[in-house]
Tab-separated table of C-alpha atoms in Angstrom:
chain	number	residue	atom	x	y	z
A	1	UNK	CA	15.308	-17.969	36.491
A	2	UNK	CA	15.157	-17.330	32.464
A	3	UNK	CA	17.926	-16.132	30.802
A	4	UNK	CA	19.390	-13.291	30.123
A	5	UNK	CA	18.487	-14.466	26.096
A	6	UNK	CA	14.985	-15.356	26.790
A	7	UNK	CA	13.506	-11.819	26.524
A	8	UNK	CA	15.204	-11.289	23.224
A	9	UNK	CA	13.937	-14.264	22.070
A	10	UNK	CA	10.452	-14.026	22.923
A	11	UNK	CA	10.326	-10.514	21.189
A	12	UNK	CA	11.771	-11.825	17.751
A	13	UNK	CA	8.808	-14.695	18.244
A	14	UNK	CA	6.298	-11.859	18.701
A	15	UNK	CA	8.074	-9.938	15.507
A	16	UNK	CA	7.514	-13.246	13.251
A	17	UNK	CA	4.043	-13.618	14.544
A	18	UNK	CA	2.954	-10.174	13.738
A	19	UNK	CA	4.730	-10.620	10.215
A	20	UNK	CA	2.770	-13.825	9.616
A	21	UNK	CA	-0.487	-12.419	10.679
A	22	UNK	CA	0.072	-9.518	8.702
A	23	UNK	CA	1.192	-11.514	5.662
A	24	UNK	CA	-1.612	-14.051	5.515
A	25	UNK	CA	-4.376	-11.013	5.765
A	26	UNK	CA	-2.462	-9.236	2.805
A	27	UNK	CA	-2.565	-12.064	0.804
A	28	UNK	CA	-6.441	-12.504	1.105
A	29	UNK	CA	-6.554	-8.976	0.770
A	30	UNK	CA	-4.796	-9.228	-2.767
A	31	UNK	CA	-5.597	-12.343	-4.254
A	32	UNK	CA	-8.883	-13.025	-2.809
A	33	UNK	CA	-10.359	-16.447	-0.316
A	34	UNK	CA	-7.906	-19.771	-0.022
A	35	UNK	CA	-8.364	-22.851	1.601
A	36	UNK	CA	-5.557	-22.798	4.346
A	37	UNK	CA	-3.133	-25.338	2.714
A	38	UNK	CA	-3.006	-22.939	-0.268
A	39	UNK	CA	-2.044	-20.426	1.990
A	40	UNK	CA	0.351	-21.771	3.827
A	41	UNK	CA	2.128	-22.939	0.630
A	42	UNK	CA	1.616	-19.112	-0.503
A	43	UNK	CA	3.066	-17.780	2.113
A	44	UNK	CA	5.666	-20.694	2.726
A	45	UNK	CA	4.198	-21.360	6.473
A	46	UNK	CA	4.091	-24.960	7.752
A	47	UNK	CA	0.263	-26.357	8.211
A	48	UNK	CA	0.239	-25.812	11.860
A	49	UNK	CA	1.648	-22.452	11.509
A	50	UNK	CA	-1.261	-21.466	9.405
A	51	UNK	CA	-3.904	-23.308	11.182
A	52	UNK	CA	-3.079	-21.330	14.415
A	53	UNK	CA	-3.012	-18.441	12.696
A	54	UNK	CA	-6.194	-18.501	10.704
A	55	UNK	CA	-7.890	-19.554	14.062
A	56	UNK	CA	-6.346	-16.800	16.029
A	57	UNK	CA	-7.858	-14.464	13.196
A	58	UNK	CA	-10.970	-16.239	13.273
A	59	UNK	CA	-11.489	-15.850	16.815
A	60	UNK	CA	-11.029	-12.258	16.477
A	61	UNK	CA	-13.853	-12.060	13.407
A	62	UNK	CA	-11.432	-11.066	10.902
A	63	UNK	CA	-11.644	-14.175	9.067
A	64	UNK	CA	-14.916	-15.966	8.038
A	65	UNK	CA	-15.131	-19.314	5.735
A	66	UNK	CA	-17.290	-19.482	3.018
A	67	UNK	CA	-18.754	-23.031	1.535
A	68	UNK	CA	-16.408	-26.066	1.379
A	69	UNK	CA	-14.511	-27.157	-2.118
A	70	UNK	CA	-14.403	-29.902	-4.078
A	71	UNK	CA	-10.494	-32.429	-2.462
A	72	UNK	CA	-8.278	-32.046	-5.047
A	73	UNK	CA	-7.836	-35.903	-4.311
A	74	UNK	CA	-10.866	-37.466	-3.019
A	75	UNK	CA	-9.653	-36.424	0.130
A	76	UNK	CA	-11.388	-33.946	2.914
A	77	UNK	CA	-12.719	-30.509	1.538
A	78	UNK	CA	-11.038	-27.486	1.141
A	79	UNK	CA	-12.721	-24.729	2.885
A	80	UNK	CA	-11.596	-21.292	1.581
A	81	UNK	CA	-11.428	-18.711	4.279
A	82	UNK	CA	-11.965	-14.980	3.415
A	83	UNK	CA	-11.683	-11.600	5.139
A	84	UNK	CA	-14.675	-10.364	7.606
A	85	UNK	CA	-14.883	-7.222	5.418
A	86	UNK	CA	-18.321	-6.552	6.713
A	87	UNK	CA	-17.155	-6.963	10.440
A	88	UNK	CA	-14.677	-4.035	10.720
A	89	UNK	CA	-14.578	-0.618	8.882
A	90	UNK	CA	-12.325	2.529	8.573
A	91	UNK	CA	-14.034	6.344	8.494
A	92	UNK	CA	-12.817	8.432	5.864
A	93	UNK	CA	-12.944	12.079	5.939
A	94	UNK	CA	-12.203	14.544	3.321
A	95	UNK	CA	-12.041	18.309	3.950
A	96	UNK	CA	-12.375	20.137	0.010
A	97	UNK	CA	-13.071	23.871	-0.145
A	98	UNK	CA	-17.244	23.475	-0.643
A	99	UNK	CA	-17.619	20.578	1.281
A	100	UNK	CA	-16.644	17.940	3.602
A	101	UNK	CA	-17.301	14.363	2.672
A	102	UNK	CA	-17.149	11.219	5.009
A	103	UNK	CA	-18.355	7.642	4.515
A	104	UNK	CA	-17.676	4.199	6.001
A	105	UNK	CA	-14.821	1.459	4.081
A	106	UNK	CA	-14.634	-2.034	4.812
A	107	UNK	CA	-11.356	-4.152	4.546
A	108	UNK	CA	-11.189	-4.212	0.715
A	109	UNK	CA	-11.176	-0.661	0.707
A	110	UNK	CA	-15.323	-0.566	-0.731
A	111	UNK	CA	-17.579	2.306	0.246
A	112	UNK	CA	-19.760	1.066	2.333
A	113	UNK	CA	-23.662	2.650	1.351
A	114	UNK	CA	-23.463	6.295	0.460
A	115	UNK	CA	-21.134	9.321	1.576
A	116	UNK	CA	-22.264	11.890	3.696
A	117	UNK	CA	-21.244	15.123	2.122
A	118	UNK	CA	-21.811	18.657	4.532
A	119	UNK	CA	-21.783	21.973	2.578
A	120	UNK	CA	-19.358	24.917	3.981
A	121	UNK	CA	-21.233	27.297	2.457
A	122	UNK	CA	-18.256	29.837	3.079
A	123	UNK	CA	-18.106	28.384	6.802
A	124	UNK	CA	-14.533	27.041	7.104
A	125	UNK	CA	-13.635	27.700	10.690
A	126	UNK	CA	-11.693	24.416	11.666
A	127	UNK	CA	-13.086	23.920	15.009
A	128	UNK	CA	-16.788	24.261	13.071
A	129	UNK	CA	-15.706	21.818	10.256
A	130	UNK	CA	-14.041	19.416	12.569
A	131	UNK	CA	-17.754	19.490	15.241
A	132	UNK	CA	-19.948	18.778	11.882
A	133	UNK	CA	-17.842	16.113	10.910
A	134	UNK	CA	-17.695	14.380	14.496
A	135	UNK	CA	-21.448	14.933	14.188
A	136	UNK	CA	-22.324	12.946	11.038
A	137	UNK	CA	-19.428	10.362	11.803
A	138	UNK	CA	-21.289	9.549	15.374
A	139	UNK	CA	-24.548	9.177	13.219
A	140	UNK	CA	-22.687	6.790	11.253
A	141	UNK	CA	-21.063	4.600	13.713
A	142	UNK	CA	-24.137	4.309	15.264
A	143	UNK	CA	-26.088	3.190	12.517
A	144	UNK	CA	-23.875	0.059	11.691
A	145	UNK	CA	-23.121	-3.206	13.336
A	146	UNK	CA	-19.339	-3.249	12.545
A	147	UNK	CA	-16.647	-2.095	14.442
A	148	UNK	CA	-14.762	0.779	13.556
A	149	UNK	CA	-11.281	0.605	13.577
A	150	UNK	CA	-9.917	3.828	13.214
A	151	UNK	CA	-10.831	7.473	11.205
A	152	UNK	CA	-8.946	9.128	8.692
A	153	UNK	CA	-8.906	12.874	8.366
A	154	UNK	CA	-7.131	14.367	5.013
A	155	UNK	CA	-7.247	17.455	3.582
A	156	UNK	CA	-5.035	18.375	0.070
A	157	UNK	CA	-1.435	20.720	1.768
A	158	UNK	CA	0.655	20.340	4.422
A	159	UNK	CA	0.360	17.956	7.047
A	160	UNK	CA	2.190	16.879	9.804
A	161	UNK	CA	1.178	13.234	10.623
A	162	UNK	CA	3.419	12.100	13.346
A	163	UNK	CA	1.350	15.250	15.221
A	164	UNK	CA	-1.938	15.651	13.251
A	165	UNK	CA	-1.229	19.113	12.380
A	166	UNK	CA	-2.580	20.410	8.703
A	167	UNK	CA	0.220	22.430	8.685
A	168	UNK	CA	-0.425	24.938	5.469
A	169	UNK	CA	-3.810	24.404	3.507
A	170	UNK	CA	-3.624	27.723	1.452
A	171	UNK	CA	-7.358	26.961	0.082
A	172	UNK	CA	-9.094	27.228	2.907
A	173	UNK	CA	-7.097	29.492	4.665
A	174	UNK	CA	-5.611	26.917	7.355
A	175	UNK	CA	-2.007	27.155	8.848
A	176	UNK	CA	-0.995	24.968	11.987
A	177	UNK	CA	-4.377	23.520	12.635
A	178	UNK	CA	-4.126	20.474	15.237
A	179	UNK	CA	-7.271	18.103	14.311
A	180	UNK	CA	-6.881	15.731	17.312
A	181	UNK	CA	-6.900	18.786	19.820
A	182	UNK	CA	-9.946	19.990	18.039
A	183	UNK	CA	-11.723	16.475	17.301
A	184	UNK	CA	-10.750	16.098	21.502
A	185	UNK	CA	-11.340	12.359	21.358
A	186	UNK	CA	-14.977	12.785	19.041
A	187	UNK	CA	-13.761	10.132	16.168
A	188	UNK	CA	-13.779	6.784	17.213
A	189	UNK	CA	-10.738	4.447	17.011
A	190	UNK	CA	-7.176	5.442	15.471
A	191	UNK	CA	-7.039	8.914	14.360
A	192	UNK	CA	-4.754	9.590	11.388
A	193	UNK	CA	-4.196	12.997	9.914
A	194	UNK	CA	-2.249	13.134	6.535
A	195	UNK	CA	-2.596	15.278	3.390
A	196	UNK	CA	-4.845	14.054	0.604
A	197	UNK	CA	-2.553	14.060	-2.039
A	198	UNK	CA	-0.357	11.383	0.168
A	199	UNK	CA	-3.574	9.397	1.130
A	200	UNK	CA	-4.463	9.052	-2.534
A	201	UNK	CA	-0.925	7.444	-3.250
A	202	UNK	CA	-1.634	4.894	-0.414
A	203	UNK	CA	-5.174	4.171	-1.811
A	204	UNK	CA	-3.297	3.795	-5.554
A	205	UNK	CA	-0.783	1.332	-3.635
A	206	UNK	CA	-3.653	-0.834	-1.586
A	207	UNK	CA	-6.227	-0.796	-3.863
A	208	UNK	CA	-5.417	1.042	-7.306
A	209	UNK	CA	-2.194	1.227	-9.213
A	210	UNK	CA	-0.795	-1.876	-10.462
A	211	UNK	CA	1.733	-3.540	-8.114
A	212	UNK	CA	4.953	-3.807	-10.202
A	213	UNK	CA	4.914	0.108	-10.411
A	214	UNK	CA	7.537	1.402	-7.965
A	215	UNK	CA	7.633	4.707	-9.157
A	216	UNK	CA	4.784	7.177	-9.229
A	217	UNK	CA	3.439	10.576	-9.083
A	218	UNK	CA	-0.115	10.977	-8.073
A	219	UNK	CA	-1.629	14.399	-9.069
A	220	UNK	CA	-5.079	15.727	-7.440
A	221	UNK	CA	-6.522	18.632	-9.917
A	222	UNK	CA	-9.507	19.842	-8.056
A	223	UNK	CA	-10.459	23.337	-5.798
A	224	UNK	CA	-7.243	22.386	-4.874
A	225	UNK	CA	-4.043	20.914	-6.510
A	226	UNK	CA	-1.874	18.495	-4.983
A	227	UNK	CA	1.229	15.818	-5.526
A	228	UNK	CA	2.000	12.655	-4.342
A	229	UNK	CA	5.494	11.207	-4.678
A	230	UNK	CA	6.232	7.145	-4.187
A	231	UNK	CA	9.800	6.201	-4.682
A	232	UNK	CA	10.362	2.337	-4.381
A	233	UNK	CA	6.495	1.930	-2.849
A	234	UNK	CA	7.284	4.090	-0.408
A	235	UNK	CA	5.615	7.367	0.245
A	236	UNK	CA	8.176	10.768	0.207
A	237	UNK	CA	7.737	12.908	2.777
A	238	UNK	CA	10.186	15.792	1.773
A	239	UNK	CA	11.517	18.428	3.956
A	240	UNK	CA	8.954	20.157	6.390
A	241	UNK	CA	6.379	17.367	5.284
A	242	UNK	CA	6.582	19.741	1.817
A	243	UNK	CA	6.907	17.394	-1.042
A	244	UNK	CA	4.264	17.479	-4.105
A	245	UNK	CA	3.267	21.340	-3.467
A	246	UNK	CA	2.642	21.783	-7.469
A	247	UNK	CA	-0.129	24.144	-7.123
A	248	UNK	CA	2.522	27.192	-7.865
A	249	UNK	CA	4.024	25.680	-10.371
A	250	UNK	CA	4.859	28.165	-13.430
A	251	UNK	CA	3.662	27.448	-17.117
A	252	UNK	CA	3.807	29.273	-19.912
A	253	UNK	CA	0.493	29.751	-20.173
A	254	UNK	CA	-1.414	33.044	-19.101
A	255	UNK	CA	-3.350	33.279	-15.488
A	256	UNK	CA	-7.200	32.691	-15.723
A	257	UNK	CA	-7.322	33.585	-12.081
A	258	UNK	CA	-5.219	35.821	-9.350
A	259	UNK	CA	-3.542	33.389	-7.035
A	260	UNK	CA	-2.325	33.672	-3.498
A	261	UNK	CA	1.172	33.322	-4.772
A	262	UNK	CA	1.339	36.829	-6.281
A	263	UNK	CA	2.611	34.779	-9.756
A	264	UNK	CA	0.385	34.969	-13.177
A	265	UNK	CA	0.815	32.020	-14.695
A	266	UNK	CA	1.040	29.155	-12.024
A	267	UNK	CA	-0.443	25.794	-12.346
A	268	UNK	CA	-3.302	26.454	-10.065
A	269	UNK	CA	-4.347	30.138	-11.822
A	270	UNK	CA	-4.576	27.977	-14.925
A	271	UNK	CA	-5.575	24.567	-14.714
A	272	UNK	CA	-7.571	24.540	-10.949
A	273	UNK	CA	-10.860	24.308	-10.881
A	274	UNK	CA	-12.128	27.714	-9.738
A	275	UNK	CA	-9.608	29.218	-12.869
A	276	UNK	CA	-11.391	27.176	-15.576
A	277	UNK	CA	-14.704	28.149	-14.204
A	278	UNK	CA	-14.280	31.691	-14.127
A	279	UNK	CA	-13.399	31.571	-17.811
A	280	UNK	CA	-15.916	29.931	-18.609
A	281	UNK	CA	-18.099	32.652	-16.925
A	282	UNK	CA	-16.217	35.397	-18.190
A	283	UNK	CA	-17.247	33.556	-21.844
A	284	UNK	CA	-20.856	33.540	-20.733
A	285	UNK	CA	-20.737	29.414	-20.463
A	286	UNK	CA	-21.428	29.472	-16.734
A	287	UNK	CA	-22.998	31.801	-14.296
A	288	UNK	CA	-21.547	32.487	-10.691
A	289	UNK	CA	-22.423	29.807	-8.566
A	290	UNK	CA	-22.152	27.048	-11.164
A	291	UNK	CA	-19.036	24.441	-10.808
A	292	UNK	CA	-16.460	22.715	-13.574
A	293	UNK	CA	-19.363	19.539	-13.275
A	294	UNK	CA	-22.078	21.794	-14.756
A	295	UNK	CA	-18.827	22.739	-18.286
A	296	UNK	CA	-18.135	18.993	-18.110
A	297	UNK	CA	-21.979	17.997	-18.318
A	298	UNK	CA	-22.239	20.729	-21.387
A	299	UNK	CA	-19.322	19.454	-22.940
A	300	UNK	CA	-19.969	15.822	-22.715
A	301	UNK	CA	-23.393	17.232	-24.659
A	302	UNK	CA	-21.404	18.851	-27.236
A	303	UNK	CA	-20.982	22.508	-26.704
A	304	UNK	CA	-17.831	23.122	-28.731
A	305	UNK	CA	-16.625	26.061	-26.422
A	306	UNK	CA	-17.108	24.284	-23.178
A	307	UNK	CA	-14.934	21.168	-24.502
A	308	UNK	CA	-12.609	23.730	-25.956
A	309	UNK	CA	-12.143	25.114	-22.279
A	310	UNK	CA	-11.607	21.896	-20.677
A	311	UNK	CA	-9.373	20.458	-23.357
A	312	UNK	CA	-7.134	23.587	-22.747
A	313	UNK	CA	-7.436	23.499	-19.213
A	314	UNK	CA	-5.899	19.857	-19.922
A	315	UNK	CA	-3.368	20.877	-22.138
A	316	UNK	CA	-2.431	22.875	-19.902
A	317	UNK	CA	-1.545	19.853	-17.268
A	318	UNK	CA	0.193	18.045	-19.701
A	319	UNK	CA	2.833	20.917	-19.482
A	320	UNK	CA	2.938	20.773	-15.745
A	321	UNK	CA	3.350	16.863	-15.798
A	322	UNK	CA	6.433	16.836	-18.237
A	323	UNK	CA	8.348	19.173	-15.470
A	324	UNK	CA	7.015	16.223	-13.132
A	325	UNK	CA	8.568	14.264	-15.493
A	326	UNK	CA	11.564	15.526	-16.385
A	327	UNK	CA	12.445	15.898	-12.723
A	328	UNK	CA	12.105	12.900	-11.489
A	329	UNK	CA	11.536	10.053	-14.134
A	330	UNK	CA	8.641	7.846	-12.713
A	331	UNK	CA	7.326	4.621	-14.107
A	332	UNK	CA	3.934	6.705	-14.353
A	333	UNK	CA	2.246	9.834	-13.735
A	334	UNK	CA	-1.348	8.788	-12.239
A	335	UNK	CA	-4.121	11.665	-12.738
A	336	UNK	CA	-7.263	11.922	-10.582
A	337	UNK	CA	-9.748	14.481	-10.316
A	338	UNK	CA	-11.865	16.492	-12.182
A	339	UNK	CA	-9.752	16.854	-15.462
A	340	UNK	CA	-11.489	13.201	-15.619
A	341	UNK	CA	-15.105	14.419	-15.908
A	342	UNK	CA	-14.541	14.013	-19.855
A	343	UNK	CA	-12.639	10.505	-19.746
A	344	UNK	CA	-11.385	11.615	-23.661
A	345	UNK	CA	-9.691	14.440	-22.427
A	346	UNK	CA	-6.919	12.177	-20.896
A	347	UNK	CA	-5.708	12.616	-24.232
A	348	UNK	CA	-5.192	15.673	-24.436
A	349	UNK	CA	-2.817	15.268	-21.411
A	350	UNK	CA	-0.432	12.883	-23.142
A	351	UNK	CA	-0.493	14.749	-26.546
A	352	UNK	CA	0.974	18.024	-24.904
A	353	UNK	CA	3.108	15.577	-22.695
A	354	UNK	CA	4.506	14.282	-26.290
A	355	UNK	CA	5.085	17.531	-27.610
A	356	UNK	CA	7.238	18.421	-24.758
A	357	UNK	CA	9.059	15.683	-23.940
A	358	UNK	CA	12.994	15.707	-25.351
A	359	UNK	CA	12.595	11.964	-25.213
A	360	UNK	CA	10.968	8.921	-26.360
A	361	UNK	CA	8.250	7.669	-23.824
A	362	UNK	CA	5.026	6.104	-24.274
A	363	UNK	CA	2.712	8.928	-22.691
A	364	UNK	CA	-0.215	5.940	-22.950
A	365	UNK	CA	1.789	3.675	-20.421
A	366	UNK	CA	3.500	6.385	-18.195
A	367	UNK	CA	0.410	9.087	-17.746
A	368	UNK	CA	-3.054	6.925	-16.582
A	369	UNK	CA	-6.137	8.133	-15.493
A	370	UNK	CA	-6.462	6.992	-11.850
A	371	UNK	CA	-8.051	3.306	-10.765
A	372	UNK	CA	-9.716	4.909	-8.291
A	373	UNK	CA	-13.518	6.248	-8.866
A	374	UNK	CA	-15.160	9.588	-7.477
A	375	UNK	CA	-15.312	8.227	-4.058
A	376	UNK	CA	-10.965	8.208	-3.756
A	377	UNK	CA	-11.100	10.930	-0.974
A	378	UNK	CA	-13.200	9.065	0.976
A	379	UNK	CA	-11.638	6.197	0.577
A	380	UNK	CA	-8.117	7.087	0.727
A	381	UNK	CA	-8.325	8.718	3.994
A	382	UNK	CA	-10.550	5.282	5.463
A	383	UNK	CA	-6.518	4.139	3.841
A	384	UNK	CA	-4.713	5.242	6.173
A	385	UNK	CA	-6.322	3.759	8.983
A	386	UNK	CA	-6.410	0.569	7.105
A	387	UNK	CA	-2.747	0.277	6.122
A	388	UNK	CA	-2.051	0.613	9.845
A	389	UNK	CA	-4.796	-2.222	10.405
A	390	UNK	CA	-2.593	-4.310	7.729
A	391	UNK	CA	0.441	-3.782	9.033
A	392	UNK	CA	-0.694	-5.016	12.623
A	393	UNK	CA	-4.336	-5.770	12.849
A	394	UNK	CA	-3.995	-7.202	16.894
A	395	UNK	CA	-2.427	-3.483	17.741
A	396	UNK	CA	-6.088	-1.857	16.364
A	397	UNK	CA	-8.316	-4.206	17.812
A	398	UNK	CA	-6.962	-5.809	20.970
């Protein structure tokens, strides 16, 4: 007969094993390939425990051996282990105003191949958007030999992660949209629905931002605007998943477009892509249908007015950054999106922040461009799945 304490002991053993497996995979992710003996030292594990864990992960296809390294003491060669990144992928789906972008991402957070872009052409019905995305995901999955761990689905707005519902997305006009219900099992693996702003924070923590940064705010500026908040390396969701809804933050500047909030001079109506493009159209720089990318190309080509409009927008963002800094005093404010199309314009954001802040601070250190590239919305969506994988890999792969 089993003792009453047998079940709790088994649970503790399972938790320790799960912790050690996850820690070993994260060590390889962050520090690169390493022989078993180095992993044991790094993780304070016995050689026997390390051998058992790495054998289990190798059998599961999660690790691969690299060519042997010379021994340090004329003993047996040391064989480095690495993540088998090419064998497992996550799907990332980002839904924006103009298009849905989809891609496959490997275990190191790298985009595999080119992303797929589906133009909306004004069709924003969520059932249609999800159905078209599911069709393209099925094509991507059929074309790869990698195992798909799951699918991350993101858009800017208020998202309930637990239920997978998009509670509110002003620009798309979506309210209480049940993504798992619309998907009806058509997305492979685990489905994680998240806000773009929080997903980008996750990607920064895993693949971008300095590991020493404990508190940061990630500002996403594009056709839509949002912020993600990280406090003590943990995402802050807020009441009703409402943290980071800064699109309608009031500024001291005149609006460049009508805003659905009914107020003039909010961040969206001053610094959103549609606001700056509308201003460029009125100035005769752009035609209807052109984008902020066209305006940035003019600025990079030396057009003084295009450069001025984008710098003025950057200064408006700098004013918003100051409000965030005064309220939260984060270690960093990370800027992502179209303001970085002309990299030098980050100096305008920093300069405006210096003008408004009432205390000493190092703007170059605090206000930083994102370390992620233009594919970050897709990579960050996939990161929502990869984060679950690195917490408990066998829960996803069986």
